[in-house]
Amino acid sequence: MEVFFPRTLAELWPLKAANPESAVMAGGTDLLVRLRKTGERPPAIIALERLAELRRMSIEGGGLRIGAAVTIGELAASEIVRDALPALWQAAAALGSPPVRHGATVGGNMCTASPAGDTLPPLYVYGAAVAVAGAAGCRRLPIGDFILGPGRTSLAPGEIVTDIIVPLPTGGAFSAYYKVGKRRAMAIAVASLAVCIVRTADGAAGKVRLAWGSVGPTVISLPAVEAFLAGKRLAPDVLRQAGAMAAAAVLPIDDVRASAGYRRSLAGNLLLKLAALGDDEQEDGR
Amino acid sequence: MSQSDWRSNRPPAGGVQEIGRVAPRADAAAKVTGAERYAADYYPENYVWAGVKRAGVPHARIMGVDTASARALPGVVAVLTHKDIGGKNRLGIFEKDQPILADGVVRHCGDAVALAVAETKEALTAALAAIRVDCEPLAAVFAPEEALAAGAPIVHEGRGGGNLLLESEICFGKAREALAGCRHAVELTVELGWQEHAFLETQTGVAWQEADGSLTIVASTQTPFRDRLELAEALGLTLDRIRVTAPYLGGGFGGKDGVTVQGFLALAALHSGGRPVKIWYSREESILAGTKRHPATVTYRLGCDADGVFQALDCRLVFDTGAYASLGTEVFALALEHAGGPYRIANVAVHGKIVYTNNPVAGAFRGFGVPQAAAGIEQAVDELARVAGFDPLAMRRKNAVGCGDTTPTGVVIGRPAGLAECLAQVERHPLWRERQTWREGAPPFKRRGVGVAAVYHGMGFGPAVADYANAKLELTAEGRITVCAGVADMGQGNATTCLQIVSHALGQPYGDMELVLPDTARTLPSASSSASRTTFTYGNALIGAAGVLRERILARGALLLSFQLLAPVNAAEVDLLPGRIYHAPSGRSVPLKVIAGFMDAAERTATYSYTCPVNRQAIPTGGNLRLHGYPHRIFSYAVKLARVEVDTLTGEARVCDFLSCVEAGRVLNPQLYEQQLHGGAAQGLGYALFEDFAVSGGEIATGDLATYILPTALDVPDMETVSVAVSEDEGPFGMKGVGEVVIDGVLPAVANAVAEAAGVRVTKGTLTAEKILAALRAGGREATR
């Protein structure tokens, strides 16, 4: 098996064209596990880790542009991500373990398109866009259009993800990522919830974005629940009602990690994590 | 291959190591630098790979195994079936029921059907894929009650007793009548799942034929001497034709107590055209083929009087041994012996069955049946305390056994017993004393509980099987001391303890000592690294050998001095000091090297044989358990405390604090002792909360470490330990075994804490977040602040 390490995108495209059956590898934390498990042996691997163009993070026009080959560890170590995108930062810190985070990348988590991918629910609630490029040019699409199903994306043959563009929430927004795994590290999410809430002056929730992981074929957004919470104070009773709506709406499955019923319960209960937010507001108001 | 090429006996650095002090681990530097060679690290020159074709079905008749196409593949050296085995093709301790390679019937998915030997791993994979096994499926059984039903498929056809491997009863007084008369009584059924050993080093080894055709096997094994006996019989070889050596193991925990890969290695090496063979299971194969902790269902009825004094116990324990007996009957016997916990109960009925099924094979695992028994009795005790309105720790104190008392299963405790002291220590400990404040400090949507469990653990093999050790020491021609450690060190550190004992007994520094790890050609026959008996038995033998060597050195030294002084010298006036002897009246010293030169090789070698005393008590009940280890003579004791915080939204349980208070005699090396307490507690927390081994229709659903969830460093709290060092004078320097009592009772301590937090007890298997959330819901506490 040949392994290529292109250093520029200009070097990459001819390699991809010459090796149409090749596998693209960023960190390898998903790909190598899959190859070992299935016995698949692609004729070549094209590694993206030395592409400087894919390893940058920069603020551009009110958003954070994250190169697809930026590692999860780099995200977890980034002050900008910590301060401006706390849900993404928490998700990065909750993904795998230090060695996994050292290899795994944002673009890889995106392209694996697992409903359990930790960075995905935060990227949904922040309204991230995915920049895709191929020999013929670039395009940009919302994350919800990029991910089509479990392990399925709208990436065309010959294309790769180059960047994730994450709009920075306005000041005063609260965002967080809640994950339930089977242990505190090295755990695939049994269920997760990302939230991003812009609060109104009177302490109620203004704009609410929610995204659940591991309770459906892809990350799940429930606009009806968001609309229900918008404008309300996040008191436990309100959150319980929203939780019941969410539990009824998600589409979880049974697997070796958990039953669908448990995942459904979590989808609802995780909203009550926001009750602490209501407490803060009450205290602020006093 | 020269001996020095594959031996591991680097001398450790350091001075004289005294008993009771922290002696540095002899293996630490070599292990952390990667220099130490585990069995997995052996790659003999010109070696070939061996690998196993697994059945993949739980129960089937083998109609034929077609090896021709596999043999024809490039790079394939041999493809072997049971027909290539010269001996009985049966492994086992009491019940010799397990073939090396299946001969006629497949009894579980991991059964070995054929063995391939190939030049490379790729060729091996291709060969294994090309072996065709023609199987006729048989009806299978996956639960003990199914297996015992009339007309059930029989796992071992033609065996008297059918699927019932062993049934037994231990009865005293009138349990059922007494229960009916109890002021308070509870009933509780607890289901326990499998537990995977999950050692870092999967089953592995290398083997080759020597020039004379005899076999040398380097294996990751707890039992080199017993392996040799088993292999000789199974393969039809004489003992002198097999040599087994055991380098440091990368973990064992009972999963390498007996033959794992050694039969395959031996068979492959006999058919590899004289080339060395290597085998090394993948993690998936390790989980598929390896033994596990026995799943069990235990039903307890326990009653007390108005004062909280236990009056009656009636319990039933049903164990699933899977397809083969392995050490199942011994595990079962120890579980039954400990079924009533470390308490005084006069009216007792303990009934048990261990049953064959077509599930994965269960066998020895640290704790050896006691974790399952403790899970039953210690939760029953808590339930009884709750129902009767007693403090759970006070109730345990009230009923605890001490020296001179009789255990529920009739064993008179004739040796020092520190349980009452352990309970008193825990009662005084801040983690217990301040529990109410801690519980009340739970953050929103969390509930907190504090649980305890008391346990004891019989040490050694019991009355029927000799618990023996033969130690060997050598004063080398250079005046150094060679310590032969005849019992495998699977990571617990007993090789270091061997050096420490000899260093202390002979007053010689670490730096002048060498260690020989277990090797049937160089160390003397000694029983296994198991049963909390390793250091107890081998240590006693080593002390004896050190005494013999000391006397010889002093006698020869006195003789040498008398030539120098031209006067008789009394050996009693000669002291053994580091590197020399010293004669105070004359002020003269003689280096050990000089004395060694004055002795012949036979004199320089000291051996000593020690066999543990056993409990010869005549017990009128449980007679068929005697052969399997009942009753024991010496017990270690412990109390475990867990503080657990439960998330009412998710059911997640976090162990915030864990305390192990252990009485295992005097402590030889406080650091190794504490490592045992930490490791046992962590493994017990895995058993309690994380390691939810799933099997369906005989197939393992958690076949890798992505799905079989071991706790990580983030899941295990900082742990506190308290040692109650009561001297056991039969043990070396007053010690008793500590390796297993440290895991016993962790599960019920956690379960008792979770029950307090959740309001409803989780009694079915691993306490996963999912089950705890269901308990919270049943108790009306789900999503409550």
PDB file of C-alpha atoms in Angstrom, chain A residues 174 176 178 197 199 233-236 239 269-284, chain B residues 443-446 649 785:
ATOM      1  CA  PHE A 174     -24.576  30.760  26.450  1.00  0.00           C
ATOM      2  CA  ALA A 176     -22.500  24.173  26.183  1.00  0.00           C
ATOM      3  CA  TYR A 178     -23.463  17.747  27.505  1.00  0.00           C
ATOM      4  CA  ILE A 197     -28.879  30.294  23.752  1.00  0.00           C
ATOM      5  CA  ARG A 199     -30.630  35.498  26.320  1.00  0.00           C
ATOM      6  CA  ARG A 233     -37.397  31.456  31.375  1.00  0.00           C
ATOM      7  CA  LEU A 234     -35.609  28.128  31.604  1.00  0.00           C
ATOM      8  CA  ALA A 235     -37.311  26.945  34.770  1.00  0.00           C
ATOM      9  CA  PRO A 236     -37.288  23.177  35.469  1.00  0.00           C
ATOM     10  CA  LEU A 239     -37.398  22.324  30.555  1.00  0.00           C
ATOM     11  CA  ASN A 269     -33.407  14.865  30.598  1.00  0.00           C
ATOM     12  CA  LEU A 270     -30.277  16.514  29.230  1.00  0.00           C
ATOM     13  CA  LEU A 271     -32.321  19.690  28.710  1.00  0.00           C
ATOM     14  CA  LEU A 272     -32.611  19.934  32.493  1.00  0.00           C
ATOM     15  CA  LYS A 273     -28.877  20.589  32.608  1.00  0.00           C
ATOM     16  CA  LEU A 274     -29.997  24.083  31.580  1.00  0.00           C
ATOM     17  CA  ALA A 275     -31.848  24.519  34.866  1.00  0.00           C
ATOM     18  CA  ALA A 276     -28.574  25.627  36.416  1.00  0.00           C
ATOM     19  CA  LEU A 277     -28.566  28.426  33.862  1.00  0.00           C
ATOM     20  CA  GLY A 278     -31.951  29.534  35.162  1.00  0.00           C
ATOM     21  CA  ASP A 279     -30.455  29.577  38.666  1.00  0.00           C
ATOM     22  CA  ASP A 280     -27.650  31.880  37.556  1.00  0.00           C
ATOM     23  CA  GLU A 281     -30.146  34.243  36.024  1.00  0.00           C
ATOM     24  CA  GLN A 282     -32.218  34.341  39.160  1.00  0.00           C
ATOM     25  CA  GLU A 283     -29.133  35.129  41.154  1.00  0.00           C
ATOM     26  CA  ASP A 284     -28.178  37.821  38.666  1.00  0.00           C
TER      27      ASP A 284
ATOM     28  CA  PRO B 443     -25.325  19.527  43.855  1.00  0.00           C
ATOM     29  CA  PRO B 444     -28.609  20.017  41.977  1.00  0.00           C
ATOM     30  CA  PHE B 445     -29.834  16.938  40.100  1.00  0.00           C
ATOM     31  CA  LYS B 446     -27.362  14.724  41.925  1.00  0.00           C
ATOM     32  CA  LEU B 649     -30.801  13.138  34.798  1.00  0.00           C
ATOM     33  CA  ARG B 785     -33.011  18.187  42.106  1.00  0.00           C
TER      34      ARG B 785
END
